Amino acid sequence: MQATVLYGPRDIRFEDRDAPTIMKPTDAVIRIAATCVCGSDLWPYRGINAVTAPTPMGHEYCGVVEEVGSAVKSIKPGQFVIGSFFASDNTCPHCHHGYQTSCQHKEFVGGAQAPLLRVPLADGTLVPTPDVPPDDMLPSLLATSDVLGTGWFAADAANVKSGMTVAVVGDGAVGLLGVLSAKQMGAGRIIAMSGHATRQKLAREFGATDVVTERGDEGVERIKEMTKGIGADAVLECVGTPQSMMQAIRSTRPGGAVGYVGVPHGVELDGEKLFYTHVHLHGGPAPVRRYLPKLIELVWSGKINPGKVFDLTLPLDQVAEGYRAMDERRAIKTLLRP
Ligand SMILES: [Zn+2]
């Protein structure tokens, strides 16, 4: 098969690789129906995370089960399934507490920007849809695999509840779906922080009631003005830079919470300053598996359409252009079809 491999900064190749096979009895191999480029793929693509060896790329996926190992009980060939970027057994204590991305047996799932993918711990990791979905539902189902699941976790970690005022830092695909998630959780007011017209428009479609274009000190100031000087009840941090993290913490009222899902790059917090903010912080790699059954149901019933974040669809063999378009911010998120 031909698949996506990153060799170094901005060096994406679509090249011959061995097709994946069952390596452990708990594995499945799935035929990818749709995959995509993640904002986090851009960190190594831009050389911010070092690429030390040619790396198969992609960790967002949905598709049809081709083959399962001898120990797989519940997942069957022919099922349409969705999984997340960490395989998890879904039976250990951390999984039981809903933190499958800290599973005692977790394994990263990589190489999804390909026609076929090996998924470890298939029974714990994969969630089947009620039936094989219609083609036009693929973008929204694919979104549940990571980008929606991550935005949902940001809102959940920020403890978003009915009637709350929520601010979202970051207008990438995760931030935009954080807006959608906060809306689903009943937020009364959702302030999207974005300086880009097309992203603001999508944020409003997903449920944003207000947009703040300022960043840093001015952004914090605007949130304070809009909340009678108090700050937001919940803030979703969906970027991962020192600036965005501080913007999130300082926009939150005492007793409020920040849910942070932007992978931190260079973020260092001053313990004493944090102490006096009275702000809750909770984040990490989103335990998407916890939310998958609910998110699939919301998509399947037509209640949400998170697939709108994909504003570029390309055949898989044009994956390099998919990366370039996101790197240059010409696209919010690129969907790839094998
Ligand atoms: Zn586990």
Short mmCIF file of C-alpha atoms and ligand atoms in Angstrom, two decimals:
data_model
loop_
_atom_site.label_atom_id
_atom_site.label_comp_id
_atom_site.label_asym_id
_atom_site.label_seq_id
_atom_site.Cartn_x
_atom_site.Cartn_y
_atom_site.Cartn_z
CA MET A 1 0.00 0.00 0.00
CA GLN A 2 0.98 3.66 -0.18
CA ALA A 3 0.93 5.70 3.01
CA THR A 4 1.98 9.00 4.58
CA VAL A 5 5.44 9.34 6.13
CA LEU A 6 7.06 12.46 7.62
CA TYR A 7 10.81 12.62 6.98
CA GLY A 8 11.62 16.04 8.41
CA PRO A 9 10.31 19.60 8.52
CA ARG A 10 7.74 20.08 5.72
CA ASP A 11 8.88 16.82 4.08
CA ILE A 12 5.72 14.71 3.80
CA ARG A 13 5.92 11.74 1.45
CA PHE A 14 3.25 9.38 0.20
CA GLU A 15 5.17 6.20 -0.44
CA ASP A 16 5.17 2.41 -0.49
CA ARG A 17 4.95 0.77 2.91
CA ASP A 18 4.10 -2.74 4.05
CA ALA A 19 0.40 -3.12 4.74
CA PRO A 20 -0.31 -3.61 8.46
CA THR A 21 -1.12 -7.09 9.71
CA ILE A 22 -2.39 -8.65 12.93
CA MET A 23 0.63 -8.72 15.25
CA LYS A 24 -1.08 -9.53 18.55
CA PRO A 25 -4.26 -11.60 19.14
CA THR A 26 -6.00 -8.45 20.46
CA ASP A 27 -5.38 -6.41 17.26
CA ALA A 28 -7.73 -5.45 14.46
CA VAL A 29 -6.87 -4.17 11.00
CA ILE A 30 -9.32 -1.68 9.56
CA ARG A 31 -9.78 -0.28 6.06
CA ILE A 32 -9.82 3.51 6.41
CA ALA A 33 -12.95 5.26 5.09
CA ALA A 34 -11.72 8.73 6.04
CA THR A 35 -8.78 10.23 7.92
CA CYS A 36 -7.42 13.73 8.41
CA VAL A 37 -4.56 16.01 9.40
CA CYS A 38 -4.47 17.02 13.07
CA GLY A 39 -3.31 20.38 14.42
CA SER A 40 -0.83 18.37 16.49
CA ASP A 41 0.63 16.86 13.28
CA LEU A 42 1.82 20.39 12.49
CA TRP A 43 4.22 20.45 15.47
CA PRO A 44 6.60 17.89 13.91
CA TYR A 45 5.73 19.10 10.39
CA ARG A 46 7.00 22.56 11.32
CA GLY A 47 10.08 21.09 13.02
CA ILE A 48 8.98 22.31 16.48
CA ASN A 49 8.99 18.66 17.59
CA ALA A 50 12.11 16.95 16.22
CA VAL A 51 11.62 14.17 13.66
CA THR A 52 14.40 11.67 14.38
CA ALA A 53 13.27 8.93 11.99
CA PRO A 54 10.78 8.63 9.10
CA THR A 55 7.42 8.60 10.91
CA PRO A 56 4.12 7.17 9.62
CA MET A 57 1.53 9.89 10.24
CA GLY A 58 -2.13 10.13 11.21
CA HIS A 59 -4.11 9.19 14.31
CA GLU A 60 -7.71 10.07 13.44
CA TYR A 61 -9.65 7.34 11.73
CA CYS A 62 -12.86 5.53 10.97
CA GLY A 63 -13.49 2.61 8.68
CA VAL A 64 -14.50 -0.99 8.20
CA VAL A 65 -12.93 -3.87 10.12
CA GLU A 66 -11.02 -6.15 7.73
CA GLU A 67 -9.57 -8.68 10.12
CA VAL A 68 -9.37 -9.32 13.87
CA GLY A 69 -6.96 -11.29 16.03
CA SER A 70 -7.92 -14.56 17.72
CA ALA A 71 -8.55 -12.93 21.12
CA VAL A 72 -10.89 -10.20 19.84
CA LYS A 73 -14.41 -10.92 21.11
CA SER A 74 -16.78 -8.03 20.39
CA ILE A 75 -15.39 -6.36 17.26
CA LYS A 76 -16.21 -8.22 14.04
CA PRO A 77 -15.04 -7.98 10.42
CA GLY A 78 -17.44 -5.84 8.37
CA GLN A 79 -18.35 -3.49 11.23
CA PHE A 80 -17.86 0.24 10.73
CA VAL A 81 -15.79 1.45 13.68
CA ILE A 82 -14.26 4.57 15.19
CA GLY A 83 -11.35 4.71 17.63
CA SER A 84 -9.15 7.28 19.26
CA PHE A 85 -5.43 8.09 19.11
CA PHE A 86 -4.58 5.93 22.12
CA ALA A 87 -5.57 2.28 22.16
CA SER A 88 -6.91 1.31 25.57
CA ASP A 89 -8.16 -1.93 27.13
CA ASN A 90 -11.19 -0.14 28.62
CA THR A 91 -11.03 -2.50 31.62
CA CYS A 92 -8.19 -1.25 33.88
CA PRO A 93 -8.80 1.12 36.84
CA HIS A 94 -7.87 4.25 34.85
CA CYS A 95 -10.22 3.26 32.03
CA HIS A 96 -12.98 2.63 34.59
CA HIS A 97 -12.47 6.16 35.88
CA GLY A 98 -12.84 7.45 32.33
CA TYR A 99 -9.19 8.23 31.66
CA GLN A 100 -8.53 5.80 28.81
CA THR A 101 -5.64 7.95 27.57
CA SER A 102 -3.89 6.96 30.83
CA CYS A 103 -4.80 3.28 30.38
CA GLN A 104 -2.29 0.94 32.04
CA HIS A 105 -1.92 -0.76 28.63
CA LYS A 106 -2.25 2.26 26.36
CA GLU A 107 -0.56 2.26 22.98
CA PHE A 108 -0.37 5.16 20.56
CA VAL A 109 -2.21 4.51 17.30
CA GLY A 110 -0.19 5.96 14.43
CA GLY A 111 -0.12 5.61 10.68
CA ALA A 112 -3.80 6.32 9.99
CA GLN A 113 -3.11 8.49 6.92
CA ALA A 114 -3.07 5.26 4.95
CA PRO A 115 -5.57 2.85 3.36
CA LEU A 116 -5.17 0.29 6.18
CA LEU A 117 -4.47 0.67 9.91
CA ARG A 118 -3.58 -1.72 12.70
CA VAL A 119 -5.46 -0.94 15.92
CA PRO A 120 -4.22 -2.62 19.13
CA LEU A 121 -6.63 -3.66 21.94
CA ALA A 122 -9.48 -3.67 19.43
CA ASP A 123 -12.26 -4.61 21.86
CA GLY A 124 -11.40 -1.77 24.22
CA THR A 125 -10.49 0.83 21.64
CA LEU A 126 -13.01 0.58 18.81
CA VAL A 127 -16.65 1.61 18.96
CA PRO A 128 -18.95 0.34 16.18
CA THR A 129 -21.60 2.57 14.63
CA PRO A 130 -25.19 1.21 14.45
CA ASP A 131 -24.73 0.45 10.75
CA VAL A 132 -22.43 1.31 7.85
CA PRO A 133 -22.96 5.09 7.60
CA PRO A 134 -23.99 7.05 4.52
CA ASP A 135 -21.08 8.79 2.80
CA ASP A 136 -22.14 12.30 3.83
CA MET A 137 -21.92 11.36 7.51
CA LEU A 138 -18.24 10.39 7.30
CA PRO A 139 -16.80 13.86 8.10
CA SER A 140 -18.83 14.17 11.29
CA LEU A 141 -18.13 10.59 12.40
CA LEU A 142 -14.43 11.08 11.71
CA ALA A 143 -14.50 14.25 13.83
CA THR A 144 -15.53 12.22 16.88
CA SER A 145 -12.22 10.28 16.67
CA ASP A 146 -10.15 13.17 18.03
CA VAL A 147 -11.01 16.76 17.24
CA LEU A 148 -14.57 16.72 18.63
CA GLY A 149 -13.63 14.35 21.45
CA THR A 150 -10.85 16.74 22.43
CA GLY A 151 -13.05 19.84 22.28
CA TRP A 152 -15.65 17.95 24.33
CA PHE A 153 -13.07 17.04 26.97
CA ALA A 154 -11.94 20.69 27.13
CA ALA A 155 -15.52 21.70 27.96
CA ASP A 156 -16.02 18.81 30.37
CA ALA A 157 -12.68 19.49 32.10
CA ALA A 158 -13.69 23.17 32.43
CA ASN A 159 -16.86 21.89 34.12
CA VAL A 160 -19.23 23.62 31.68
CA LYS A 161 -22.78 23.53 32.99
CA SER A 162 -26.15 24.94 32.00
CA GLY A 163 -26.28 28.74 31.87
CA MET A 164 -22.56 29.33 32.31
CA THR A 165 -20.45 31.93 30.54
CA VAL A 166 -17.73 30.11 28.62
CA ALA A 167 -14.73 31.55 26.78
CA VAL A 168 -12.78 29.57 24.19
CA VAL A 169 -9.12 30.39 23.52
CA GLY A 170 -8.05 29.11 20.10
CA ASP A 171 -9.96 29.10 16.82
CA GLY A 172 -8.48 25.93 15.33
CA ALA A 173 -10.72 22.94 14.75
CA VAL A 174 -10.53 21.86 18.43
CA GLY A 175 -11.48 25.33 19.68
CA LEU A 176 -14.38 25.53 17.23
CA LEU A 177 -15.67 22.14 18.36
CA GLY A 178 -15.11 23.24 21.97
CA VAL A 179 -17.72 25.90 21.17
CA LEU A 180 -20.07 23.20 19.84
CA SER A 181 -19.44 21.09 22.95
CA ALA A 182 -20.11 23.96 25.36
CA LYS A 183 -23.35 24.65 23.49
CA GLN A 184 -24.40 20.99 23.86
CA MET A 185 -23.64 21.18 27.59
CA GLY A 186 -26.03 24.12 27.93
CA ALA A 187 -23.69 27.11 28.19
CA GLY A 188 -25.65 30.36 28.27
CA ARG A 189 -23.01 32.55 26.72
CA ILE A 190 -20.09 31.37 24.61
CA ILE A 191 -17.32 33.81 23.75
CA ALA A 192 -15.07 32.65 20.91
CA MET A 193 -11.67 34.32 20.85
CA SER A 194 -10.72 34.56 17.17
CA GLY A 195 -9.31 37.11 14.79
CA HIS A 196 -10.27 35.26 11.59
CA ALA A 197 -13.54 36.02 9.81
CA THR A 198 -14.22 32.51 8.43
CA ARG A 199 -13.48 30.89 11.80
CA GLN A 200 -15.67 33.43 13.63
CA LYS A 201 -18.51 32.57 11.28
CA LEU A 202 -18.16 28.84 11.97
CA ALA A 203 -17.88 29.52 15.71
CA ARG A 204 -21.22 31.35 15.56
CA GLU A 205 -22.76 28.45 13.60
CA PHE A 206 -21.57 26.11 16.36
CA GLY A 207 -23.16 28.28 19.07
CA ALA A 208 -20.84 31.19 19.91
CA THR A 209 -22.87 34.19 21.11
CA ASP A 210 -19.94 36.64 21.11
CA VAL A 211 -16.58 37.00 19.42
CA VAL A 212 -13.49 38.66 20.90
CA THR A 213 -10.79 39.47 18.37
CA GLU A 214 -8.20 40.80 20.83
CA ARG A 215 -5.53 38.55 22.30
CA GLY A 216 -3.23 38.64 25.35
CA ASP A 217 -3.85 41.46 27.86
CA GLU A 218 -6.46 43.11 25.64
CA GLY A 219 -8.30 39.81 25.17
CA VAL A 220 -8.40 39.27 28.94
CA GLU A 221 -9.59 42.86 29.39
CA ARG A 222 -12.44 42.33 26.91
CA ILE A 223 -13.60 39.15 28.71
CA LYS A 224 -13.56 41.05 32.01
CA GLU A 225 -15.59 43.92 30.49
CA MET A 226 -18.14 41.47 29.14
CA THR A 227 -18.55 39.77 32.52
CA LYS A 228 -18.87 42.85 34.77
CA GLY A 229 -15.22 42.54 35.76
CA ILE A 230 -15.66 38.99 37.09
CA GLY A 231 -14.30 36.68 34.40
CA ALA A 232 -15.75 33.63 32.66
CA ASP A 233 -17.07 30.63 34.60
CA ALA A 234 -15.25 28.22 32.30
CA VAL A 235 -12.45 28.70 29.79
CA LEU A 236 -11.32 26.21 27.16
CA GLU A 237 -7.62 26.46 26.27
CA CYS A 238 -7.12 24.90 22.82
CA VAL A 239 -3.70 26.16 21.70
CA GLY A 240 -0.86 25.16 24.05
CA THR A 241 1.43 28.22 24.07
CA PRO A 242 2.48 30.19 27.18
CA GLN A 243 0.45 33.18 25.89
CA SER A 244 -2.76 31.21 25.31
CA MET A 245 -2.49 29.44 28.67
CA MET A 246 -2.09 32.70 30.57
CA GLN A 247 -4.89 34.27 28.53
CA ALA A 248 -7.12 31.37 29.60
CA ILE A 249 -6.21 31.46 33.29
CA ARG A 250 -6.54 35.24 33.54
CA SER A 251 -9.92 35.22 31.77
CA THR A 252 -11.38 32.82 34.37
CA ARG A 253 -13.19 34.02 37.50
CA PRO A 254 -12.03 32.86 40.94
CA GLY A 255 -13.57 29.43 41.44
CA GLY A 256 -13.93 28.91 37.70
CA ALA A 257 -12.11 26.30 35.68
CA VAL A 258 -9.79 26.05 32.71
CA GLY A 259 -9.97 22.91 30.57
CA TYR A 260 -6.71 22.73 28.64
CA VAL A 261 -6.20 20.46 25.67
CA GLY A 262 -3.65 22.35 23.59
CA VAL A 263 -0.48 20.26 23.93
CA PRO A 264 1.72 22.57 26.05
CA HIS A 265 4.83 23.84 24.31
CA GLY A 266 6.99 25.91 26.65
CA VAL A 267 4.16 26.54 29.14
CA GLU A 268 5.51 27.17 32.65
CA LEU A 269 3.25 28.32 35.46
CA ASP A 270 4.19 30.40 38.47
CA GLY A 271 2.91 28.44 41.48
CA GLU A 272 2.40 31.48 43.68
CA LYS A 273 0.49 33.45 41.04
CA LEU A 274 -1.63 30.40 40.29
CA PHE A 275 -2.34 29.96 44.01
CA TYR A 276 -3.97 33.39 44.24
CA THR A 277 -6.12 32.97 41.11
CA HIS A 278 -8.41 30.35 42.71
CA VAL A 279 -8.72 28.81 39.25
CA HIS A 280 -9.17 25.05 38.68
CA LEU A 281 -6.95 23.55 36.00
CA HIS A 282 -7.72 20.23 34.37
CA GLY A 283 -6.51 18.96 31.02
CA GLY A 284 -4.36 16.45 29.22
CA PRO A 285 -4.69 14.13 26.26
CA ALA A 286 -8.44 13.83 25.86
CA PRO A 287 -9.92 10.48 26.93
CA VAL A 288 -11.93 10.43 23.71
CA ARG A 289 -12.92 6.78 24.22
CA ARG A 290 -15.05 7.83 27.24
CA TYR A 291 -17.14 10.11 25.02
CA LEU A 292 -17.24 8.11 21.76
CA PRO A 293 -20.57 6.29 22.30
CA LYS A 294 -22.35 9.56 23.15
CA LEU A 295 -20.69 11.57 20.37
CA ILE A 296 -21.46 8.90 17.77
CA GLU A 297 -25.08 8.92 18.91
CA LEU A 298 -25.28 12.74 18.60
CA VAL A 299 -23.91 12.55 15.05
CA TRP A 300 -25.99 9.53 14.07
CA SER A 301 -29.21 11.22 15.17
CA GLY A 302 -28.31 14.41 13.27
CA LYS A 303 -28.19 16.58 16.41
CA ILE A 304 -24.69 17.86 15.68
CA ASN A 305 -22.62 18.32 12.54
CA PRO A 306 -19.00 18.65 13.68
CA GLY A 307 -17.78 17.62 10.20
CA LYS A 308 -18.19 21.26 9.16
CA VAL A 309 -14.67 21.91 10.49
CA PHE A 310 -13.32 20.11 7.43
CA ASP A 311 -13.07 22.85 4.84
CA LEU A 312 -10.73 20.96 2.54
CA THR A 313 -11.19 17.40 1.27
CA LEU A 314 -8.45 15.73 -0.74
CA PRO A 315 -7.66 12.27 -2.06
CA LEU A 316 -5.16 10.63 0.30
CA ASP A 317 -2.36 10.73 -2.29
CA GLN A 318 -2.48 14.56 -2.10
CA VAL A 319 -1.78 14.50 1.64
CA ALA A 320 1.26 16.80 1.28
CA GLU A 321 -1.00 19.58 0.01
CA GLY A 322 -3.35 18.88 2.94
CA TYR A 323 -0.51 19.63 5.37
CA ARG A 324 0.60 22.73 3.44
CA ALA A 325 -2.92 24.17 3.42
CA MET A 326 -3.21 23.81 7.20
CA ASP A 327 0.34 25.04 7.82
CA GLU A 328 -0.41 28.19 5.81
CA ARG A 329 -3.82 28.51 7.51
CA ARG A 330 -5.59 28.27 4.14
CA ALA A 331 -7.58 25.37 5.61
CA ILE A 332 -8.97 24.84 9.11
CA LYS A 333 -8.74 21.06 8.77
CA THR A 334 -8.06 18.68 5.90
CA LEU A 335 -10.06 15.49 5.39
CA LEU A 336 -8.36 12.73 3.38
CA ARG A 337 -10.11 9.97 1.44
CA PRO A 338 -8.13 6.85 0.47
ZN ZN B 1 -7.14 0.63 30.62
#
